[in-house]
Amino acid sequence: MSAILPRELIETTQTYLHAHLALKEAALAKLKPYERGKLTRFQPNDRLLAFLEAL
């Protein structure tokens, strides 16, 4: 963690750690639940395919 957040005290790093967890929890709460057995294959659109071809 100290490589990502160069803080000298673990207490200050803990503040950032908890803040990030709260952001992750808020983002996950916006997702619809996973439906087991409903697998769909990713279908890229033409814009994405054109971008990848241009690389």
Tab-separated table of C-alpha atoms in Angstrom:
chain	number	residue	atom	x	y	z
A	1	MET	CA	0.000	0.000	0.000
A	2	SER	CA	2.853	2.378	0.742
A	3	ALA	CA	3.998	2.109	-2.874
A	4	ILE	CA	0.646	3.490	-4.019
A	5	LEU	CA	0.141	5.977	-1.207
A	6	PRO	CA	3.535	7.154	0.030
A	7	ARG	CA	2.594	8.041	3.581
A	8	GLU	CA	4.827	7.546	6.568
A	9	LEU	CA	2.130	6.723	9.095
A	10	ILE	CA	-0.178	3.750	8.733
A	11	GLU	CA	-2.983	5.791	10.306
A	12	THR	CA	-3.006	8.244	7.403
A	13	THR	CA	-2.915	5.402	4.890
A	14	GLN	CA	-5.897	3.786	6.632
A	15	THR	CA	-7.938	6.930	5.931
A	16	TYR	CA	-7.341	6.561	2.203
A	17	LEU	CA	-7.960	2.828	2.305
A	18	HIS	CA	-11.385	3.264	3.881
A	19	ALA	CA	-12.282	6.086	1.508
A	20	HIS	CA	-11.484	3.868	-1.467
A	21	LEU	CA	-13.563	1.021	-0.041
A	22	ALA	CA	-16.522	3.348	0.338
A	23	LEU	CA	-16.202	4.400	-3.308
A	24	LYS	CA	-16.024	0.762	-4.412
A	25	GLU	CA	-19.079	-0.160	-2.351
A	26	ALA	CA	-21.041	2.748	-3.827
A	27	ALA	CA	-20.075	1.693	-7.365
A	28	LEU	CA	-20.986	-1.940	-6.723
A	29	ALA	CA	-24.352	-0.920	-5.302
A	30	LYS	CA	-25.242	0.609	-8.692
A	31	LEU	CA	-24.712	-2.670	-10.546
A	32	LYS	CA	-27.497	-5.097	-11.286
A	33	PRO	CA	-27.132	-8.492	-9.612
A	34	TYR	CA	-25.303	-11.259	-11.446
A	35	GLU	CA	-27.636	-13.797	-13.018
A	36	ARG	CA	-26.039	-17.232	-13.033
A	37	GLY	CA	-26.526	-19.194	-16.228
A	38	LYS	CA	-27.179	-16.158	-18.407
A	39	LEU	CA	-23.896	-16.037	-20.311
A	40	THR	CA	-23.599	-13.760	-23.307
A	41	ARG	CA	-20.605	-13.310	-25.540
A	42	PHE	CA	-19.195	-9.799	-25.919
A	43	GLN	CA	-20.077	-8.266	-29.279
A	44	PRO	CA	-17.830	-5.316	-30.159
A	45	ASN	CA	-19.437	-2.536	-32.157
A	46	ASP	CA	-18.077	-1.213	-35.456
A	47	ARG	CA	-16.453	1.814	-33.823
A	48	LEU	CA	-14.414	-0.380	-31.461
A	49	LEU	CA	-13.404	-2.746	-34.265
A	50	ALA	CA	-12.275	0.202	-36.416
A	51	PHE	CA	-10.218	1.555	-33.531
A	52	LEU	CA	-8.546	-1.810	-32.957
A	53	GLU	CA	-7.828	-2.241	-36.669
A	54	ALA	CA	-6.135	1.172	-36.700
A	55	LEU	CA	-3.668	0.177	-33.989
